Amino acid sequence: AQTVTQSQPEMSVQEAETVTLSCTYDTSESDYYLFWYKQPPSRQMILVIRQEAYKQQNATENRFSVNFQKAAKSFSLKISDSQLGDAAMYFCAFSNTGNQFYFGTGTSLTVIP
Amino acid sequence: KAGVTQTPRYLIKTRGQQVTLSCSPISGHRSVSWYQQTPGQGLQFLFEYFSETQRNKGNFPGRFSGRQFSNSRSEMNVSTLELGDSALYLCASSSLLAGVPDTQYFGPGTRLTVL
């Protein structure tokens, strides 16, 4: 069975600073995909970034980047130059090729002005 | 393109009743997944439908069921409601490329409260 663990229920960061959210997963599959989703307060969940397990290069989307360590089964999200609009619940997710998604319990990020 | 829509947005029911939630995916998306979101539990996968067939199912009791129509719209039904069923129910659609899980696009959710 696949499991996704986010060990930081809450995190905070000063505006303009950098923060890293942790995620580990457990799977016996070799082909899979990893995602970070963002859920702002009372708003819809949206995709932040995705990573294919077969790619060694870490994915980057503007101020968001990941540190994907396949052997360690670790997939952390780094947010640079944090902005007030980054405040949200962040979910790490795993998907196998069968399109079944597994989500972590989330990390609530607070951005301090 | 219009996003994923879910109706109703809010629902209040009493124990023992049943409820049906509806989800309209993004046009062209054939995969629809349902999740239950509760504080502290994150998102728990309920089931996924693709081309009117249930392809994946999470670890929920048989009181939770769903279906998908030929136009990809999906409904989720919960019978004999319990207090613990109070949650935000999210629907997500994706285009599902062959063997490649595509990004899931989420709806706003239906907030179900069971009294």
PDB file of C-alpha atoms in Angstrom:
ATOM      1  CA  ALA A   1       0.000   0.000   0.000  1.00  0.00           C
ATOM      2  CA  GLN A   2       1.096   3.530  -0.718  1.00  0.00           C
ATOM      3  CA  THR A   3       1.364   6.049   2.103  1.00  0.00           C
ATOM      4  CA  VAL A   4       2.234   9.741   2.107  1.00  0.00           C
ATOM      5  CA  THR A   5       3.500  11.424   5.266  1.00  0.00           C
ATOM      6  CA  GLN A   6       3.719  15.119   5.992  1.00  0.00           C
ATOM      7  CA  SER A   7       5.326  15.459   9.397  1.00  0.00           C
ATOM      8  CA  GLN A   8       4.837  19.225   9.744  1.00  0.00           C
ATOM      9  CA  PRO A   9       1.196  20.039  10.531  1.00  0.00           C
ATOM     10  CA  GLU A  10       2.006  23.769  10.669  1.00  0.00           C
ATOM     11  CA  MET A  11       4.777  25.962   9.369  1.00  0.00           C
ATOM     12  CA  SER A  12       5.344  29.694   9.282  1.00  0.00           C
ATOM     13  CA  VAL A  13       7.621  31.913   7.234  1.00  0.00           C
ATOM     14  CA  GLN A  14       8.401  35.601   7.087  1.00  0.00           C
ATOM     15  CA  GLU A  15       7.348  37.352   3.922  1.00  0.00           C
ATOM     16  CA  ALA A  16      10.146  37.286   1.297  1.00  0.00           C
ATOM     17  CA  GLU A  17      11.920  34.431   3.075  1.00  0.00           C
ATOM     18  CA  THR A  18      12.267  30.797   1.991  1.00  0.00           C
ATOM     19  CA  VAL A  19      10.467  27.837   3.510  1.00  0.00           C
ATOM     20  CA  THR A  20      10.672  24.100   2.879  1.00  0.00           C
ATOM     21  CA  LEU A  21       7.775  21.719   3.410  1.00  0.00           C
ATOM     22  CA  SER A  22       8.604  18.056   3.935  1.00  0.00           C
ATOM     23  CA  CYS A  23       6.972  14.978   2.478  1.00  0.00           C
ATOM     24  CA  THR A  24       7.927  11.326   2.509  1.00  0.00           C
ATOM     25  CA  TYR A  25       6.166   8.461   0.832  1.00  0.00           C
ATOM     26  CA  ASP A  26       6.289   4.728   0.776  1.00  0.00           C
ATOM     27  CA  THR A  27       5.742   2.597  -2.298  1.00  0.00           C
ATOM     28  CA  SER A  28       7.053  -0.532  -3.929  1.00  0.00           C
ATOM     29  CA  GLU A  29       6.289   0.763  -7.401  1.00  0.00           C
ATOM     30  CA  SER A  30       9.018   2.059  -9.667  1.00  0.00           C
ATOM     31  CA  ASP A  31       6.851   4.222 -11.914  1.00  0.00           C
ATOM     32  CA  TYR A  32       4.878   6.928 -10.176  1.00  0.00           C
ATOM     33  CA  TYR A  33       4.221  10.634  -9.965  1.00  0.00           C
ATOM     34  CA  LEU A  34       4.385  13.134  -7.135  1.00  0.00           C
ATOM     35  CA  PHE A  35       2.458  16.349  -6.692  1.00  0.00           C
ATOM     36  CA  TRP A  36       2.129  19.319  -4.402  1.00  0.00           C
ATOM     37  CA  TYR A  37      -1.309  20.860  -4.173  1.00  0.00           C
ATOM     38  CA  LYS A  38      -2.286  24.110  -2.477  1.00  0.00           C
ATOM     39  CA  GLN A  39      -5.625  24.783  -0.803  1.00  0.00           C
ATOM     40  CA  PRO A  40      -6.078  28.444   0.201  1.00  0.00           C
ATOM     41  CA  PRO A  41      -8.626  29.135   2.942  1.00  0.00           C
ATOM     42  CA  SER A  42     -12.136  28.530   1.616  1.00  0.00           C
ATOM     43  CA  ARG A  43     -10.848  28.193  -1.903  1.00  0.00           C
ATOM     44  CA  GLN A  44     -10.338  25.374  -4.355  1.00  0.00           C
ATOM     45  CA  MET A  45      -7.365  23.047  -4.365  1.00  0.00           C
ATOM     46  CA  ILE A  46      -4.921  23.831  -7.153  1.00  0.00           C
ATOM     47  CA  LEU A  47      -1.780  22.148  -8.439  1.00  0.00           C
ATOM     48  CA  VAL A  48       1.507  23.751  -7.457  1.00  0.00           C
ATOM     49  CA  ILE A  49       4.028  21.397  -9.035  1.00  0.00           C
ATOM     50  CA  ARG A  50       4.417  17.809 -10.252  1.00  0.00           C
ATOM     51  CA  GLN A  51       7.369  15.455 -10.593  1.00  0.00           C
ATOM     52  CA  GLU A  52       7.701  12.274 -12.599  1.00  0.00           C
ATOM     53  CA  ALA A  53       9.662   9.631 -10.678  1.00  0.00           C
ATOM     54  CA  TYR A  54      11.671   8.636 -13.758  1.00  0.00           C
ATOM     55  CA  LYS A  55      13.048  12.158 -14.102  1.00  0.00           C
ATOM     56  CA  GLN A  56      16.159  12.886 -12.075  1.00  0.00           C
ATOM     57  CA  GLN A  57      15.902  16.626 -12.564  1.00  0.00           C
ATOM     58  CA  ASN A  58      13.928  18.421  -9.881  1.00  0.00           C
ATOM     59  CA  ALA A  59      10.803  20.214 -11.086  1.00  0.00           C
ATOM     60  CA  THR A  60      10.599  24.001 -10.825  1.00  0.00           C
ATOM     61  CA  GLU A  61       7.697  26.396 -11.264  1.00  0.00           C
ATOM     62  CA  ASN A  62       8.663  30.018 -10.724  1.00  0.00           C
ATOM     63  CA  ARG A  63       9.199  30.446  -6.962  1.00  0.00           C
ATOM     64  CA  PHE A  64       8.313  26.800  -6.251  1.00  0.00           C
ATOM     65  CA  SER A  65      10.803  23.971  -6.555  1.00  0.00           C
ATOM     66  CA  VAL A  66      11.108  20.447  -5.256  1.00  0.00           C
ATOM     67  CA  ASN A  67      13.918  18.350  -3.854  1.00  0.00           C
ATOM     68  CA  PHE A  68      13.146  14.834  -5.043  1.00  0.00           C
ATOM     69  CA  GLN A  69      15.236  12.119  -3.427  1.00  0.00           C
ATOM     70  CA  LYS A  70      13.995   8.863  -4.929  1.00  0.00           C
ATOM     71  CA  ALA A  71      16.156   6.504  -2.872  1.00  0.00           C
ATOM     72  CA  ALA A  72      15.091   8.204   0.335  1.00  0.00           C
ATOM     73  CA  LYS A  73      11.476   8.485  -0.883  1.00  0.00           C
ATOM     74  CA  SER A  74      11.467  12.143  -0.035  1.00  0.00           C
ATOM     75  CA  PHE A  75       9.738  14.961  -1.922  1.00  0.00           C
ATOM     76  CA  SER A  76      10.054  18.373  -0.291  1.00  0.00           C
ATOM     77  CA  LEU A  77       8.670  21.665  -1.581  1.00  0.00           C
ATOM     78  CA  LYS A  78      10.695  24.848  -1.398  1.00  0.00           C
ATOM     79  CA  ILE A  79       8.937  28.199  -1.642  1.00  0.00           C
ATOM     80  CA  SER A  80      11.267  31.109  -2.301  1.00  0.00           C
ATOM     81  CA  ASP A  81      10.475  34.784  -1.745  1.00  0.00           C
ATOM     82  CA  SER A  82       7.319  33.870   0.173  1.00  0.00           C
ATOM     83  CA  GLN A  83       4.292  36.052  -0.441  1.00  0.00           C
ATOM     84  CA  LEU A  84       1.147  36.613   1.594  1.00  0.00           C
ATOM     85  CA  GLY A  85      -0.814  34.781  -1.080  1.00  0.00           C
ATOM     86  CA  ASP A  86       1.206  31.631  -0.400  1.00  0.00           C
ATOM     87  CA  ALA A  87      -0.632  31.156   2.894  1.00  0.00           C
ATOM     88  CA  ALA A  88      -2.597  27.949   2.499  1.00  0.00           C
ATOM     89  CA  MET A  89      -2.777  24.272   3.311  1.00  0.00           C
ATOM     90  CA  TYR A  90      -0.276  22.336   1.225  1.00  0.00           C
ATOM     91  CA  PHE A  91      -0.837  18.691   0.368  1.00  0.00           C
ATOM     92  CA  CYS A  92       1.724  16.279  -0.945  1.00  0.00           C
ATOM     93  CA  ALA A  93       0.278  13.570  -3.197  1.00  0.00           C
ATOM     94  CA  PHE A  94       1.422  10.367  -4.849  1.00  0.00           C
ATOM     95  CA  SER A  95      -0.111   8.690  -7.866  1.00  0.00           C
ATOM     96  CA  ASN A  96       0.620   5.408  -9.541  1.00  0.00           C
ATOM     97  CA  THR A  97       0.067   4.751 -13.231  1.00  0.00           C
ATOM     98  CA  GLY A  98      -3.456   3.619 -12.395  1.00  0.00           C
ATOM     99  CA  ASN A  99      -4.373   7.209 -11.572  1.00  0.00           C
ATOM    100  CA  GLN A 100      -5.138   6.493  -7.926  1.00  0.00           C
ATOM    101  CA  PHE A 101      -4.012   9.381  -5.789  1.00  0.00           C
ATOM    102  CA  TYR A 102      -2.840   9.256  -2.181  1.00  0.00           C
ATOM    103  CA  PHE A 103      -2.614  12.473  -0.196  1.00  0.00           C
ATOM    104  CA  GLY A 104      -0.783  13.439   2.960  1.00  0.00           C
ATOM    105  CA  THR A 105      -2.550  15.110   5.863  1.00  0.00           C
ATOM    106  CA  GLY A 106      -1.331  18.547   4.846  1.00  0.00           C
ATOM    107  CA  THR A 107       0.862  21.336   6.162  1.00  0.00           C
ATOM    108  CA  SER A 108      -0.728  24.649   7.077  1.00  0.00           C
ATOM    109  CA  LEU A 109       1.565  27.464   5.982  1.00  0.00           C
ATOM    110  CA  THR A 110       1.315  30.907   7.573  1.00  0.00           C
ATOM    111  CA  VAL A 111       3.106  33.850   5.984  1.00  0.00           C
ATOM    112  CA  ILE A 112       4.034  36.575   8.448  1.00  0.00           C
ATOM    113  CA  PRO A 113       4.119  40.121   7.042  1.00  0.00           C
TER     114      PRO A 113
ATOM    115  CA  LYS B   1     -13.021  25.955 -20.170  1.00  0.00           C
ATOM    116  CA  ALA B   2     -15.353  25.851 -17.226  1.00  0.00           C
ATOM    117  CA  GLY B   3     -13.899  24.272 -14.117  1.00  0.00           C
ATOM    118  CA  VAL B   4     -15.160  21.362 -12.070  1.00  0.00           C
ATOM    119  CA  THR B   5     -18.523  22.137 -10.532  1.00  0.00           C
ATOM    120  CA  GLN B   6     -20.146  20.473  -7.554  1.00  0.00           C
ATOM    121  CA  THR B   7     -23.698  20.740  -6.303  1.00  0.00           C
ATOM    122  CA  PRO B   8     -24.940  21.461  -3.793  1.00  0.00           C
ATOM    123  CA  ARG B   9     -22.249  23.476  -2.069  1.00  0.00           C
ATOM    124  CA  TYR B  10     -23.716  23.000   1.389  1.00  0.00           C
ATOM    125  CA  LEU B  11     -25.953  20.318   2.796  1.00  0.00           C
ATOM    126  CA  ILE B  12     -27.382  19.600   6.225  1.00  0.00           C
ATOM    127  CA  LYS B  13     -28.847  16.183   6.925  1.00  0.00           C
ATOM    128  CA  THR B  14     -29.784  14.129   9.953  1.00  0.00           C
ATOM    129  CA  ARG B  15     -28.513  10.735  10.951  1.00  0.00           C
ATOM    130  CA  GLY B  16     -30.055   7.873   9.026  1.00  0.00           C
ATOM    131  CA  GLN B  17     -30.873   9.927   5.960  1.00  0.00           C
ATOM    132  CA  GLN B  18     -29.236   9.487   2.609  1.00  0.00           C
ATOM    133  CA  VAL B  19     -27.623  12.085   0.390  1.00  0.00           C
ATOM    134  CA  THR B  20     -26.580  12.433  -3.244  1.00  0.00           C
ATOM    135  CA  LEU B  21     -23.819  14.759  -4.353  1.00  0.00           C
ATOM    136  CA  SER B  22     -23.169  15.746  -7.937  1.00  0.00           C
ATOM    137  CA  CYS B  23     -20.012  16.576  -9.852  1.00  0.00           C
ATOM    138  CA  SER B  24     -19.572  17.901 -13.384  1.00  0.00           C
ATOM    139  CA  PRO B  25     -16.007  17.496 -14.633  1.00  0.00           C
ATOM    140  CA  ILE B  26     -14.096  19.747 -16.967  1.00  0.00           C
ATOM    141  CA  SER B  27     -15.253  19.226 -20.544  1.00  0.00           C
ATOM    142  CA  GLY B  28     -13.293  16.384 -22.122  1.00  0.00           C
ATOM    143  CA  HIS B  29     -12.185  14.856 -18.825  1.00  0.00           C
ATOM    144  CA  ARG B  30     -13.297  11.252 -18.468  1.00  0.00           C
ATOM    145  CA  SER B  31     -11.834  10.452 -15.064  1.00  0.00           C
ATOM    146  CA  VAL B  32     -13.640  11.614 -11.939  1.00  0.00           C
ATOM    147  CA  SER B  33     -12.397  10.946  -8.423  1.00  0.00           C
ATOM    148  CA  TRP B  34     -14.094  11.585  -5.092  1.00  0.00           C
ATOM    149  CA  TYR B  35     -12.423  12.422  -1.794  1.00  0.00           C
ATOM    150  CA  GLN B  36     -13.540  12.992   1.755  1.00  0.00           C
ATOM    151  CA  GLN B  37     -11.685  15.773   3.555  1.00  0.00           C
ATOM    152  CA  THR B  38     -11.800  16.121   7.327  1.00  0.00           C
ATOM    153  CA  PRO B  39      -9.556  18.114   9.692  1.00  0.00           C
ATOM    154  CA  GLY B  40      -6.526  16.074  10.678  1.00  0.00           C
ATOM    155  CA  GLN B  41      -7.247  13.271   8.198  1.00  0.00           C
ATOM    156  CA  GLY B  42      -6.412  15.077   5.012  1.00  0.00           C
ATOM    157  CA  LEU B  43      -7.997  13.756   1.859  1.00  0.00           C
ATOM    158  CA  GLN B  44      -9.238  10.203   1.909  1.00  0.00           C
ATOM    159  CA  PHE B  45      -9.806   8.614  -1.481  1.00  0.00           C
ATOM    160  CA  LEU B  46     -13.318   7.274  -2.007  1.00  0.00           C
ATOM    161  CA  PHE B  47     -13.404   6.060  -5.596  1.00  0.00           C
ATOM    162  CA  GLU B  48     -12.542   6.887  -9.179  1.00  0.00           C
ATOM    163  CA  TYR B  49     -14.681   6.492 -12.257  1.00  0.00           C
ATOM    164  CA  PHE B  50     -13.509   6.351 -15.828  1.00  0.00           C
ATOM    165  CA  SER B  51     -15.847   5.942 -18.775  1.00  0.00           C
ATOM    166  CA  GLU B  52     -18.749   4.969 -16.492  1.00  0.00           C
ATOM    167  CA  THR B  53     -16.712   2.245 -14.755  1.00  0.00           C
ATOM    168  CA  GLN B  54     -15.393   2.295 -11.222  1.00  0.00           C
ATOM    169  CA  ARG B  55     -11.661   1.711 -11.628  1.00  0.00           C
ATOM    170  CA  ASN B  56     -10.371   2.333  -8.130  1.00  0.00           C
ATOM    171  CA  LYS B  57     -11.974   2.215  -4.726  1.00  0.00           C
ATOM    172  CA  GLY B  58     -10.780   3.418  -1.355  1.00  0.00           C
ATOM    173  CA  ASN B  59     -11.350   1.874   2.024  1.00  0.00           C
ATOM    174  CA  PHE B  60     -14.841   3.130   2.795  1.00  0.00           C
ATOM    175  CA  PRO B  61     -17.939   1.147   3.821  1.00  0.00           C
ATOM    176  CA  GLY B  62     -20.544   0.106   1.295  1.00  0.00           C
ATOM    177  CA  ARG B  63     -22.773   3.007   2.395  1.00  0.00           C
ATOM    178  CA  PHE B  64     -20.645   5.117   0.076  1.00  0.00           C
ATOM    179  CA  SER B  65     -21.355   4.519  -3.583  1.00  0.00           C
ATOM    180  CA  GLY B  66     -21.080   6.357  -6.828  1.00  0.00           C
ATOM    181  CA  ARG B  67     -21.722   6.267 -10.496  1.00  0.00           C
ATOM    182  CA  GLN B  68     -20.734   8.030 -13.659  1.00  0.00           C
ATOM    183  CA  PHE B  69     -22.917   8.907 -16.593  1.00  0.00           C
ATOM    184  CA  SER B  70     -22.124   8.822 -20.289  1.00  0.00           C
ATOM    185  CA  ASN B  71     -21.416  12.565 -20.261  1.00  0.00           C
ATOM    186  CA  SER B  72     -18.797  11.950 -17.501  1.00  0.00           C
ATOM    187  CA  ARG B  73     -20.890  13.658 -14.827  1.00  0.00           C
ATOM    188  CA  SER B  74     -20.680  11.740 -11.586  1.00  0.00           C
ATOM    189  CA  GLU B  75     -22.795  11.329  -8.498  1.00  0.00           C
ATOM    190  CA  MET B  76     -21.858  10.103  -5.067  1.00  0.00           C
ATOM    191  CA  ASN B  77     -24.406   8.656  -2.676  1.00  0.00           C
ATOM    192  CA  VAL B  78     -24.130   8.086   1.040  1.00  0.00           C
ATOM    193  CA  SER B  79     -26.854   6.057   2.674  1.00  0.00           C
ATOM    194  CA  THR B  80     -27.729   5.798   6.362  1.00  0.00           C
ATOM    195  CA  LEU B  81     -25.741   8.887   7.283  1.00  0.00           C
ATOM    196  CA  GLU B  82     -23.655   8.887  10.465  1.00  0.00           C
ATOM    197  CA  LEU B  83     -22.296  11.853  12.412  1.00  0.00           C
ATOM    198  CA  GLY B  84     -18.791  10.919  11.281  1.00  0.00           C
ATOM    199  CA  ASP B  85     -19.763  11.466   7.660  1.00  0.00           C
ATOM    200  CA  SER B  86     -19.693  15.221   8.219  1.00  0.00           C
ATOM    201  CA  ALA B  87     -16.925  16.434   5.934  1.00  0.00           C
ATOM    202  CA  LEU B  88     -16.013  18.332   2.821  1.00  0.00           C
ATOM    203  CA  TYR B  89     -16.501  16.079  -0.185  1.00  0.00           C
ATOM    204  CA  LEU B  90     -14.253  16.943  -3.086  1.00  0.00           C
ATOM    205  CA  CYS B  91     -14.550  15.880  -6.657  1.00  0.00           C
ATOM    206  CA  ALA B  92     -11.623  16.001  -9.050  1.00  0.00           C
ATOM    207  CA  SER B  93     -11.418  15.372 -12.767  1.00  0.00           C
ATOM    208  CA  SER B  94      -8.489  14.590 -15.009  1.00  0.00           C
ATOM    209  CA  SER B  95      -7.915  13.782 -18.643  1.00  0.00           C
ATOM    210  CA  LEU B  96      -5.895  10.629 -17.874  1.00  0.00           C
ATOM    211  CA  LEU B  97      -3.333  10.079 -20.573  1.00  0.00           C
ATOM    212  CA  ALA B  98      -2.569   6.430 -21.282  1.00  0.00           C
ATOM    213  CA  GLY B  99      -0.682   5.094 -18.275  1.00  0.00           C
ATOM    214  CA  VAL B 100       0.151   8.599 -17.081  1.00  0.00           C
ATOM    215  CA  PRO B 101      -1.796  10.165 -14.223  1.00  0.00           C
ATOM    216  CA  ASP B 102      -2.667  13.659 -15.253  1.00  0.00           C
ATOM    217  CA  THR B 103      -3.151  16.614 -12.951  1.00  0.00           C
ATOM    218  CA  GLN B 104      -6.348  16.417 -10.972  1.00  0.00           C
ATOM    219  CA  TYR B 105      -8.537  19.508 -11.119  1.00  0.00           C
ATOM    220  CA  PHE B 106     -10.646  19.955  -8.039  1.00  0.00           C
ATOM    221  CA  GLY B 107     -14.106  21.350  -7.564  1.00  0.00           C
ATOM    222  CA  PRO B 108     -15.064  23.661  -4.688  1.00  0.00           C
ATOM    223  CA  GLY B 109     -16.490  20.772  -2.697  1.00  0.00           C
ATOM    224  CA  THR B 110     -19.763  20.013  -0.980  1.00  0.00           C
ATOM    225  CA  ARG B 111     -19.812  20.701   2.754  1.00  0.00           C
ATOM    226  CA  LEU B 112     -21.972  17.994   4.354  1.00  0.00           C
ATOM    227  CA  THR B 113     -23.084  18.377   7.941  1.00  0.00           C
ATOM    228  CA  VAL B 114     -24.836  15.481   9.634  1.00  0.00           C
ATOM    229  CA  LEU B 115     -26.840  16.336  12.753  1.00  0.00           C
TER     230      LEU B 115
END
